[in-house]
């Protein structure tokens, strides 16, 4: 395989990263749809979590595109720390909000229609 | 290399707790998706469950191994001359496919589930509703 194409599509994983961001967009779309249909606070929390995950993911991708192991000595260490830790914090927060909202949504559904007869 | 996580636990406990958080969240996603889809058929449940399994593999297995410095990232492979490039490429592909494919399948399942009719656990005609 062409080494440039190998770097773009396999080691940098351009297409798969695009699929991941599209999937997070689908999560946000589904959560917005759930929130508008049922008016639940859980789906709204899932929406905010998905938005935070999208922002953090795009920030991490931008950080990886700008800062490489070859040129990271040229940047200010404080700036590097801020630029890396804010997206990581956003992704951690968004994952937590998404999981809590998903769990509460499932609990509401199972309380509305319990399966234990 | 092996003593790095404990040293991180002493100096930066928030960063050291993040893999634990990711393991808990990945397993919670798997558990909740299983509870949500165990009574419902159809493609939304299948997409959601496949995505949750991939995300659980990514969040509970692959990302903590990278955080523990037990795996070499593919971008740092030139700085580790003793590391095997094929192994690093395989773990990198597993990480990329599980995380991105997991979010894509999970989001597709959630979007289909939110778009379609609301899933019913059982036939409501035969269920006894709790007071």
Coordinates of N, CA and C in Angstrom, one line a residue:
Chain A
X1 N 0.9 -1.2 0.0 CA 0.0 0.0 0.0 C 0.9 1.2 0.0
X2 N 0.4 2.3 -0.6 CA 1.1 3.6 -0.6 C 1.3 4.1 0.8
X3 N 2.5 4.4 1.2 CA 2.8 4.8 2.6 C 2.0 6.0 3.0
X4 N 1.8 6.9 2.1 CA 1.0 8.2 2.4 C -0.4 7.8 2.7
X5 N -1.0 7.0 1.8 CA -2.4 6.5 2.1 C -2.5 5.7 3.3
X6 N -1.4 4.8 3.6 CA -1.4 4.0 4.8 C -1.4 5.0 6.1
X7 N -0.6 6.0 6.0 CA -0.6 6.9 7.1 C -1.9 7.7 7.3
X8 N -2.5 8.1 6.2 CA -3.8 8.8 6.3 C -4.9 8.0 6.8
X9 N -5.1 6.8 6.2 CA -6.3 6.0 6.4 C -6.1 5.0 7.6
X10 N -4.9 4.5 7.9 CA -4.7 3.5 8.9 C -4.1 4.1 10.2
X11 N -2.9 4.7 10.1 CA -2.3 5.1 11.4 C -3.0 6.4 11.9
X12 N -3.4 7.3 11.0 CA -4.1 8.5 11.4 C -5.6 8.2 11.4
X13 N -6.1 7.2 10.7 CA -7.5 6.8 10.8 C -8.5 7.9 10.5
X14 N -8.3 8.5 9.3 CA -9.2 9.6 9.0 C -10.7 9.2 8.9
X15 N -10.9 8.1 8.1 CA -12.3 7.7 7.8 C -13.0 7.3 9.1
X16 N -12.2 6.5 9.9 CA -12.9 6.0 11.1 C -13.1 7.1 12.1
X17 N -12.2 8.1 12.2 CA -12.5 9.2 13.1 C -13.7 10.0 12.6
X18 N -13.9 10.1 11.3 CA -15.1 10.7 10.8 C -16.3 10.0 11.2
X19 N -16.2 8.6 11.1 CA -17.4 7.8 11.5 C -17.7 8.0 13.0
X20 N -16.6 8.1 13.8 CA -16.9 8.3 15.2 C -17.6 9.6 15.5
X21 N -17.1 10.7 14.9 CA -17.8 12.0 15.1 C -19.2 12.0 14.6
X22 N -19.4 11.3 13.4 CA -20.8 11.1 12.9 C -21.6 10.3 13.9
X23 N -21.1 9.3 14.5 CA -21.8 8.5 15.5 C -22.2 9.3 16.7
X24 N -21.3 10.2 17.2 CA -21.6 11.1 18.3 C -22.7 12.1 17.9
X25 N -22.7 12.5 16.6 CA -23.8 13.4 16.1 C -25.1 12.6 16.1
X26 N -25.0 11.3 15.8 CA -26.3 10.5 15.8 C -26.8 10.3 17.2
X27 N -25.8 10.2 18.2 CA -26.2 10.1 19.6 C -26.9 11.4 20.0
X28 N -26.4 12.5 19.6 CA -27.0 13.8 20.0 C -28.4 13.9 19.3
X29 N -28.5 13.5 18.0 CA -29.7 13.6 17.3 C -30.8 12.7 18.0
X30 N -30.4 11.5 18.3 CA -31.4 10.6 19.0 C -31.8 11.1 20.3
X31 N -30.8 11.7 21.1 CA -31.2 12.3 22.4 C -32.1 13.5 22.3
X32 N -31.9 14.3 21.3 CA -32.7 15.5 21.1 C -34.1 15.0 20.7
X33 N -34.2 14.0 19.9 CA -35.5 13.4 19.5 C -36.2 12.8 20.7
X34 N -35.5 12.1 21.5 CA -36.1 11.6 22.7 C -36.6 12.7 23.6
X35 N -35.8 13.8 23.8 CA -36.2 14.9 24.7 C -37.4 15.6 24.1
X36 N -37.5 15.7 22.8 CA -38.7 16.4 22.2 C -39.9 15.6 22.3
X37 N -39.7 14.2 22.2 CA -40.9 13.4 22.2 C -41.5 13.2 23.6
X38 N -40.6 12.9 24.6 CA -41.0 12.6 25.9 C -40.9 13.7 26.9
X39 N -40.1 14.7 26.5 CA -39.9 15.9 27.4 C -39.2 15.5 28.7
X40 N -38.3 14.5 28.7 CA -37.7 14.1 29.9 C -36.4 14.8 30.1
X41 N -36.0 15.0 31.4 CA -34.8 15.6 31.7 C -33.6 14.7 31.4
X42 N -33.8 13.4 31.4 CA -32.7 12.5 31.1 C -32.2 12.6 29.7
X43 N -33.1 12.7 28.7 CA -32.7 12.8 27.4 C -32.0 14.2 27.1
X44 N -32.4 15.2 27.9 CA -31.7 16.5 27.8 C -30.3 16.4 28.3
X45 N -30.1 15.6 29.4 CA -28.8 15.4 29.9 C -27.9 14.6 28.9
X46 N -28.6 13.6 28.3 CA -27.9 12.9 27.2 C -27.4 13.8 26.1
X47 N -28.3 14.8 25.8 CA -27.9 15.7 24.7 C -26.7 16.5 25.1
X48 N -26.7 17.0 26.3 CA -25.6 17.9 26.7 C -24.3 17.0 26.8
X49 N -24.4 15.8 27.2 CA -23.3 14.9 27.3 C -22.7 14.6 25.9
X50 N -23.6 14.4 24.9 CA -23.2 14.1 23.6 C -22.5 15.3 23.0
X51 N -23.1 16.5 23.3 CA -22.4 17.8 22.7 C -21.0 17.9 23.3
X52 N -20.9 17.7 24.7 CA -19.6 17.8 25.3 C -18.6 16.8 24.7
X53 N -19.1 15.6 24.4 CA -18.3 14.6 23.8 C -17.8 15.0 22.4
X54 N -18.7 15.6 21.6 CA -18.4 16.0 20.3 C -17.3 17.1 20.3
X55 N -17.5 18.1 21.2 CA -16.5 19.2 21.4 C -15.2 18.6 21.8
X56 N -15.2 17.8 22.8 CA -13.9 17.2 23.3 C -13.2 16.4 22.2
X57 N -14.0 15.6 21.5 CA -13.4 14.7 20.4 C -12.8 15.6 19.3
X58 N -13.5 16.6 18.9 CA -13.0 17.5 17.9 C -11.7 18.2 18.4
X59 N -11.7 18.6 19.7 CA -10.6 19.2 20.2 C -9.4 18.3 20.3
X60 N -9.6 17.0 20.7 CA -8.5 16.1 20.7 C -8.0 15.8 19.3
X61 N -8.9 15.8 18.3 CA -8.4 15.5 16.9 C -7.6 16.7 16.4
X62 N -8.0 18.0 16.8 CA -7.3 19.1 16.4 C -5.9 19.2 17.1
X63 N -5.9 18.8 18.4 CA -4.6 18.7 19.1 C -3.7 17.8 18.4
X64 N -4.2 16.6 18.1 CA -3.3 15.6 17.4 C -2.9 16.0 16.0
X65 N -3.7 16.9 15.4 CA -3.3 17.3 14.0 C -2.3 18.4 14.1
X66 N -2.3 19.3 15.2 CA -1.4 20.4 15.3 C -0.1 20.0 16.0
X67 N -0.3 19.3 17.1 CA 0.9 19.0 17.9 C 1.3 17.6 17.6
X68 N 2.6 17.4 17.1 CA 3.1 16.1 16.8 C 4.3 15.8 17.7
X69 N 4.8 14.6 17.8 CA 6.0 14.3 18.6 C 7.2 15.1 18.1
X70 N 7.2 15.5 16.8 CA 8.3 16.1 16.2 C 8.4 17.6 16.6
X71 N 7.2 18.2 16.8 CA 7.2 19.7 17.0 C 6.7 20.2 18.3
X72 N 6.5 19.2 19.3 CA 5.8 19.7 20.5 C 6.8 20.5 21.4
X73 N 8.1 20.4 21.1 CA 9.0 21.3 21.9 C 8.9 22.7 21.5
X74 N 8.3 23.1 20.4 CA 8.2 24.5 20.0 C 7.1 25.2 20.7
X75 N 6.1 24.5 21.4 CA 5.0 25.2 22.0 C 5.3 25.4 23.5
X76 N 4.5 26.3 24.1 CA 4.5 26.6 25.5 C 3.9 25.4 26.2
X77 N 4.6 24.9 27.2 CA 4.1 23.7 28.0 C 2.7 24.0 28.6
X78 N 2.5 25.2 29.1 CA 1.2 25.6 29.7 C 0.1 25.5 28.7
X79 N 0.4 26.1 27.5 CA -0.6 26.0 26.5 C -0.9 24.6 26.0
X80 N 0.2 23.8 26.0 CA -0.1 22.4 25.6 C -0.9 21.7 26.6
X81 N -0.6 21.9 27.9 CA -1.4 21.3 29.0 C -2.9 21.7 28.9
X82 N -3.1 23.0 28.7 CA -4.5 23.5 28.6 C -5.2 22.9 27.4
X83 N -4.5 22.9 26.3 CA -5.1 22.5 25.1 C -5.4 21.0 25.1
X84 N -4.6 20.2 25.9 CA -4.9 18.8 25.9 C -5.9 18.4 27.0
X85 N -5.9 19.1 28.1 CA -6.7 18.7 29.3 C -8.1 19.2 29.2
X86 N -8.3 20.4 28.5 CA -9.7 20.8 28.4 C -10.6 19.8 27.5
X87 N -10.1 19.4 26.4 CA -10.9 18.4 25.7 C -11.0 17.1 26.4
X88 N -10.0 16.6 27.2 CA -10.1 15.4 27.9 C -11.1 15.6 29.0
X89 N -11.1 16.7 29.7 CA -12.1 17.0 30.7 C -13.5 17.0 30.1
X90 N -13.7 17.6 29.0 CA -15.0 17.7 28.3 C -15.5 16.3 28.0
X91 N -14.5 15.4 27.5 CA -15.0 14.1 27.1 C -15.3 13.2 28.3
X92 N -14.6 13.4 29.4 CA -14.9 12.7 30.7 C -16.3 13.1 31.2
X93 N -16.5 14.4 31.2 CA -17.8 15.0 31.7 C -18.9 14.5 30.8
X94 N -18.7 14.6 29.5 CA -19.8 14.2 28.5 C -20.1 12.7 28.6
X95 N -19.1 11.9 28.8 CA -19.3 10.4 29.0 C -20.1 10.2 30.2
X96 N -19.8 10.9 31.3 CA -20.5 10.7 32.6 C -22.0 11.1 32.4
X97 N -22.2 12.3 31.8 CA -23.6 12.8 31.6 C -24.4 11.9 30.7
X98 N -23.7 11.4 29.7 CA -24.4 10.5 28.7 C -24.8 9.2 29.4
X99 N -23.9 8.6 30.2 CA -24.2 7.4 30.9 C -25.3 7.6 31.9
X100 N -25.2 8.7 32.7 CA -26.3 8.9 33.7 C -27.6 9.1 33.1
X101 N -27.7 9.9 32.0 CA -28.9 10.1 31.3 C -29.5 8.8 30.7
X102 N -28.6 8.0 30.1 CA -29.1 6.8 29.5 C -29.6 5.8 30.6
X103 N -28.9 5.8 31.7 CA -29.4 4.9 32.8 C -30.7 5.4 33.3
X104 N -30.9 6.7 33.5 CA -32.2 7.2 34.0 C -33.3 7.0 33.0
X105 N -33.0 7.1 31.7 CA -34.0 6.9 30.7 C -34.4 5.4 30.7
X106 N -33.5 4.5 30.9 CA -33.8 3.1 30.9 C -34.7 2.8 32.2
X107 N -34.3 3.5 33.3 CA -35.1 3.2 34.5 C -36.5 3.7 34.4
X108 N -36.7 4.9 33.7 CA -38.0 5.4 33.5 C -38.8 4.4 32.6
X109 N -38.2 3.9 31.6 CA -38.9 3.0 30.7 C -39.3 1.7 31.4
X110 N -38.4 1.2 32.3 CA -38.7 0.0 33.0 C -39.7 0.2 34.1
X111 N -39.8 1.4 34.6 CA -40.9 1.7 35.6 C -42.2 1.9 34.9
X112 N -42.2 2.4 33.6 CA -43.4 2.6 32.9 C -44.0 1.2 32.5
X113 N -43.1 0.3 32.1 CA -43.6 -1.0 31.6 C -42.7 -2.1 32.2
X114 N -42.9 -2.5 33.5 CA -42.0 -3.5 34.1 C -42.1 -4.8 33.4
X115 N -41.0 -5.6 33.4 CA -41.1 -6.8 32.6 C -41.2 -8.0 33.6
X116 N -41.3 -7.7 34.9 CA -41.3 -8.8 35.9 C -42.7 -9.3 36.2
X117 N -43.6 -9.1 35.4 CA -45.1 -9.4 35.6 C -45.6 -8.9 36.9
Chain B
X1 N 8.7 1.6 33.5 CA 7.5 1.6 32.8 C 6.3 1.1 33.6
X2 N 6.6 0.0 34.3 CA 5.5 -0.6 35.1 C 5.2 0.2 36.3
X3 N 6.1 1.0 36.8 CA 5.8 1.7 38.0 C 5.2 3.1 37.8
X4 N 4.9 3.4 36.5 CA 4.3 4.7 36.2 C 2.9 4.9 36.7
X5 N 2.0 3.9 36.6 CA 0.7 4.3 37.2 C 0.6 4.6 38.7
X6 N 1.4 3.9 39.5 CA 1.5 4.2 40.9 C 2.1 5.6 41.1
X7 N 3.1 5.9 40.4 CA 3.7 7.2 40.5 C 2.7 8.3 40.1
X8 N 1.9 8.0 39.1 CA 0.8 9.0 38.7 C -0.2 9.1 39.7
X9 N -0.5 8.0 40.4 CA -1.5 8.0 41.5 C -1.1 8.9 42.6
X10 N 0.2 9.0 42.9 CA 0.7 9.9 43.9 C 0.7 11.3 43.4
X11 N 1.1 11.6 42.2 CA 1.3 13.0 41.8 C 0.0 13.6 41.2
X12 N -0.7 12.8 40.4 CA -1.9 13.3 39.7 C -3.0 12.4 39.9
X13 N -3.7 12.4 41.1 CA -4.7 11.4 41.3 C -5.9 11.5 40.4
X14 N -6.2 12.7 39.9 CA -7.4 12.8 38.9 C -7.1 12.1 37.6
X15 N -5.9 12.2 37.1 CA -5.5 11.5 35.9 C -5.4 10.0 36.1
X16 N -5.0 9.6 37.4 CA -4.9 8.2 37.7 C -6.3 7.5 37.8
X17 N -7.3 8.3 38.3 CA -8.6 7.8 38.4 C -9.4 7.7 37.1
X18 N -8.9 8.4 36.1 CA -9.7 8.4 34.8 C -9.9 7.0 34.2
X19 N -8.9 6.2 34.2 CA -9.1 4.8 33.6 C -10.2 4.0 34.4
X20 N -10.2 4.2 35.7 CA -11.2 3.5 36.5 C -12.6 4.1 36.1
X21 N -12.7 5.4 36.0 CA -14.0 6.0 35.5 C -14.4 5.4 34.2
X22 N -13.4 5.3 33.3 CA -13.7 4.8 31.9 C -14.2 3.4 32.0
X23 N -13.6 2.5 32.8 CA -14.0 1.1 33.0 C -15.4 1.1 33.5
X24 N -15.7 1.9 34.5 CA -17.1 1.9 35.1 C -18.1 2.3 34.0
X25 N -17.8 3.4 33.3 CA -18.7 3.9 32.3 C -18.9 3.0 31.2
X26 N -17.9 2.3 30.7 CA -18.1 1.3 29.6 C -18.9 0.1 30.0
X27 N -18.7 -0.4 31.2 CA -19.5 -1.5 31.7 C -20.9 -1.0 32.0
X28 N -21.1 0.2 32.5 CA -22.5 0.7 32.7 C -23.2 0.9 31.4
X29 N -22.5 1.4 30.3 CA -23.2 1.4 29.0 C -23.6 0.1 28.6
X30 N -22.8 -0.9 28.7 CA -23.1 -2.3 28.3 C -24.3 -2.8 29.1
X31 N -24.3 -2.6 30.4 CA -25.4 -3.1 31.3 C -26.7 -2.4 30.9
X32 N -26.7 -1.1 30.8 CA -27.9 -0.4 30.5 C -28.5 -0.7 29.1
X33 N -27.6 -0.9 28.2 CA -28.0 -1.2 26.8 C -28.6 -2.6 26.8
X34 N -28.0 -3.5 27.6 CA -28.6 -4.9 27.7 C -30.0 -4.9 28.3
X35 N -30.1 -4.1 29.4 CA -31.4 -4.0 30.1 C -32.4 -3.4 29.2
X36 N -32.0 -2.4 28.4 CA -33.0 -1.7 27.5 C -33.4 -2.5 26.3
X37 N -32.5 -3.4 25.8 CA -32.9 -4.1 24.6 C -33.2 -5.6 24.8
X38 N -33.2 -6.1 26.0 CA -33.3 -7.5 26.1 C -34.7 -8.0 25.8
X39 N -35.8 -7.2 25.9 CA -37.1 -7.6 25.5 C -37.5 -7.2 24.2
X40 N -36.7 -6.3 23.5 CA -37.2 -5.7 22.3 C -36.4 -6.3 21.1
X41 N -37.1 -6.7 20.1 CA -36.4 -7.1 18.9 C -36.2 -5.9 17.9
X42 N -35.7 -6.2 16.7 CA -35.6 -5.2 15.8 C -34.2 -4.6 15.7
X43 N -34.0 -3.8 14.7 CA -32.6 -3.4 14.4 C -32.1 -2.4 15.3
X44 N -33.0 -1.6 15.9 CA -32.5 -0.5 16.9 C -31.8 -1.2 18.0
X45 N -32.4 -2.3 18.6 CA -31.7 -3.0 19.7 C -30.4 -3.6 19.3
X46 N -30.4 -4.2 18.1 CA -29.2 -4.8 17.6 C -28.1 -3.8 17.5
X47 N -28.4 -2.7 16.8 CA -27.3 -1.7 16.6 C -26.9 -1.2 18.0
X48 N -27.8 -0.9 18.9 CA -27.4 -0.3 20.2 C -26.6 -1.3 21.0
X49 N -26.9 -2.6 20.9 CA -26.2 -3.6 21.7 C -24.8 -3.8 21.0
X50 N -24.7 -3.8 19.7 CA -23.4 -4.0 19.1 C -22.5 -2.8 19.4
X51 N -23.1 -1.6 19.4 CA -22.3 -0.4 19.7 C -21.9 -0.4 21.2
X52 N -22.7 -0.9 22.1 CA -22.4 -0.9 23.5 C -21.3 -1.9 23.7
X53 N -21.3 -3.1 23.0 CA -20.2 -4.1 23.2 C -18.9 -3.5 22.7
X54 N -18.9 -2.9 21.6 CA -17.7 -2.3 21.1 C -17.2 -1.2 22.0
X55 N -18.1 -0.4 22.5 CA -17.7 0.7 23.4 C -17.1 0.1 24.7
X56 N -17.7 -1.0 25.2 CA -17.2 -1.6 26.4 C -15.8 -2.1 26.2
X57 N -15.6 -2.8 25.1 CA -14.2 -3.2 24.8 C -13.3 -2.0 24.8
X58 N -13.7 -1.0 24.1 CA -12.8 0.2 24.0 C -12.5 0.9 25.3
X59 N -13.6 1.1 26.0 CA -13.5 1.9 27.3 C -12.9 1.1 28.4
X60 N -13.3 -0.2 28.5 CA -12.9 -1.0 29.7 C -11.6 -1.8 29.4
X61 N -11.2 -2.0 28.2 CA -10.0 -2.8 28.0 C -8.9 -2.0 27.3
X62 N -9.2 -1.4 26.2 CA -8.1 -0.9 25.3 C -7.5 0.5 25.9
X63 N -8.5 1.4 26.2 CA -8.0 2.7 26.7 C -7.3 2.6 28.0
X64 N -7.8 1.8 29.0 CA -7.0 1.7 30.2 C -5.6 1.1 30.0
X65 N -5.5 0.2 29.1 CA -4.1 -0.4 28.8 C -3.2 0.7 28.2
X66 N -3.8 1.6 27.4 CA -2.9 2.7 26.9 C -2.6 3.7 28.0
X67 N -3.6 3.9 28.9 CA -3.3 4.9 30.0 C -2.3 4.3 31.0
X68 N -2.3 3.0 31.1 CA -1.3 2.4 32.0 C 0.1 2.2 31.4
X69 N 0.3 2.7 30.2 CA 1.5 2.7 29.5 C 2.0 1.3 29.2
X70 N 1.0 0.3 29.1 CA 1.4 -1.0 28.8 C 1.4 -1.2 27.3
X71 N 0.8 -0.3 26.5 CA 0.8 -0.4 25.1 C 1.5 0.9 24.5
X72 N 2.2 0.7 23.4 CA 2.9 1.9 22.8 C 2.0 2.5 21.8
X73 N 1.7 3.8 21.9 CA 0.9 4.5 20.9 C 1.6 4.4 19.6
X74 N 0.8 4.4 18.5 CA 1.4 4.2 17.2 C 2.2 5.5 16.8
X75 N 1.9 6.6 17.4 CA 2.6 7.9 17.0 C 3.9 7.9 17.7
X76 N 4.2 7.1 18.7 CA 5.4 7.1 19.5 C 6.3 5.9 19.1
X77 N 6.0 5.2 18.1 CA 6.6 3.9 17.8 C 8.1 4.1 17.4
X78 N 8.4 5.2 16.9 CA 9.8 5.4 16.5 C 10.7 5.7 17.7
X79 N 10.1 6.1 18.8 CA 10.9 6.4 20.0 C 11.0 5.1 20.9
X80 N 10.4 4.0 20.5 CA 10.6 2.7 21.3 C 11.2 1.7 20.3
X81 N 12.5 1.6 20.2 CA 13.1 0.7 19.2 C 12.8 -0.8 19.5
X82 N 12.6 -1.1 20.8 CA 12.4 -2.5 21.1 C 10.9 -3.0 21.0
X83 N 10.0 -2.0 20.7 CA 8.6 -2.4 20.6 C 8.3 -3.0 19.2
X84 N 7.4 -3.9 19.2 CA 7.0 -4.5 18.0 C 6.0 -3.7 17.2
X85 N 6.3 -3.3 16.0 CA 5.5 -2.4 15.2 C 4.1 -3.1 14.9
X86 N 4.2 -4.4 14.6 CA 2.9 -5.0 14.2 C 2.0 -5.1 15.4
X87 N 2.5 -5.4 16.6 CA 1.6 -5.4 17.7 C 1.0 -4.1 18.0
X88 N 1.9 -3.0 17.9 CA 1.3 -1.7 18.2 C 0.3 -1.3 17.1
X89 N 0.5 -1.7 15.9 CA -0.5 -1.4 14.8 C -1.8 -2.2 15.1
X90 N -1.7 -3.4 15.6 CA -2.9 -4.2 15.9 C -3.7 -3.6 17.0
X91 N -3.0 -3.2 18.1 CA -3.8 -2.6 19.2 C -4.4 -1.2 18.8
X92 N -3.6 -0.5 17.9 CA -4.1 0.8 17.4 C -5.4 0.6 16.6
X93 N -5.4 -0.5 15.7 CA -6.6 -0.7 14.9 C -7.7 -1.2 15.8
X94 N -7.4 -2.0 16.8 CA -8.5 -2.4 17.7 C -9.1 -1.2 18.4
X95 N -8.3 -0.3 18.9 CA -8.8 0.9 19.6 C -9.6 1.8 18.6
X96 N -9.1 2.0 17.4 CA -9.8 2.9 16.5 C -11.1 2.3 16.1
X97 N -11.1 1.0 15.8 CA -12.4 0.4 15.3 C -13.4 0.3 16.4
X98 N -12.9 -0.1 17.7 CA -13.9 -0.2 18.7 C -14.5 1.1 19.2
X99 N -13.7 2.1 19.3 CA -14.2 3.4 19.8 C -15.1 4.1 18.7
X100 N -14.6 4.2 17.5 CA -15.3 4.9 16.5 C -16.5 4.1 16.0
X101 N -16.3 2.8 15.7 CA -17.4 2.0 15.3 C -18.4 1.8 16.4
X102 N -18.0 1.8 17.6 CA -18.9 1.7 18.7 C -19.8 2.9 18.8
X103 N -19.2 4.1 18.7 CA -20.1 5.3 18.8 C -21.0 5.4 17.6
X104 N -20.5 4.9 16.4 CA -21.4 5.0 15.2 C -22.6 4.0 15.4
X105 N -22.3 2.8 15.8 CA -23.4 1.8 15.9 C -24.3 2.2 17.1
X106 N -23.8 2.7 18.2 CA -24.6 3.2 19.3 C -25.5 4.3 18.9
X107 N -24.9 5.3 18.2 CA -25.7 6.4 17.8 C -26.7 6.1 16.8
X108 N -26.4 5.1 15.9 CA -27.4 4.7 14.9 C -28.6 4.0 15.6
X109 N -28.2 3.1 16.6 CA -29.3 2.4 17.3 C -30.2 3.4 18.1
X110 N -29.5 4.4 18.8 CA -30.3 5.4 19.6 C -31.2 6.2 18.7
X111 N -30.6 6.6 17.5 CA -31.4 7.5 16.6 C -32.6 6.7 16.1
X112 N -32.4 5.4 15.7 CA -33.5 4.6 15.2 C -34.5 4.4 16.3
X113 N -34.0 4.1 17.5 CA -35.0 3.9 18.6 C -35.7 5.1 19.0
X114 N -35.1 6.3 18.9 CA -35.8 7.5 19.2 C -36.8 7.9 18.1
X115 N -36.5 7.5 16.8 CA -37.4 7.9 15.7 C -38.6 7.0 15.6
X116 N -38.4 5.7 15.9 CA -39.5 4.8 15.8 C -40.5 4.8 16.9
X117 N -41.4 3.9 17.0 CA -42.4 3.8 18.1 C -41.7 3.5 19.4
X118 N -42.3 3.9 20.5 CA -41.6 3.6 21.7 C -41.6 2.1 22.0
X119 N -40.5 1.6 22.4 CA -40.4 0.1 22.6 C -41.2 -0.3 23.8
X120 N -41.9 -1.4 23.6 CA -42.7 -2.0 24.7 C -42.0 -3.3 25.2
X121 N -41.9 -3.4 26.5 CA -41.2 -4.6 27.1 C -42.0 -5.8 26.9
X122 N -43.3 -5.7 27.1 CA -44.2 -6.9 27.0 C -45.5 -6.4 26.3
X123 N -46.3 -7.3 26.0 CA -47.7 -6.9 25.6 C -48.4 -6.3 26.8
X124 N -48.8 -5.0 26.7 CA -49.4 -4.4 27.9 C -50.8 -5.0 28.3
X125 N -51.4 -5.8 27.3 CA -52.6 -6.5 27.6 C -52.5 -7.5 28.8
X126 N -51.3 -8.1 28.8 CA -51.1 -9.1 29.8 C -50.2 -8.7 31.0
X127 N -49.9 -7.5 31.1 CA -49.0 -7.1 32.2 C -49.7 -6.5 33.3
X128 N -49.2 -6.7 34.5 CA -49.8 -6.1 35.7 C -49.0 -4.8 36.0
X129 N -49.6 -3.7 35.9 CA -48.9 -2.4 36.2 C -48.8 -2.2 37.7
X130 N -47.5 -2.0 38.1 CA -47.3 -1.7 39.5 C -48.0 -0.4 40.0
X131 N -48.5 -0.3 41.1 CA -49.1 0.9 41.6 C -48.1 2.0 41.8

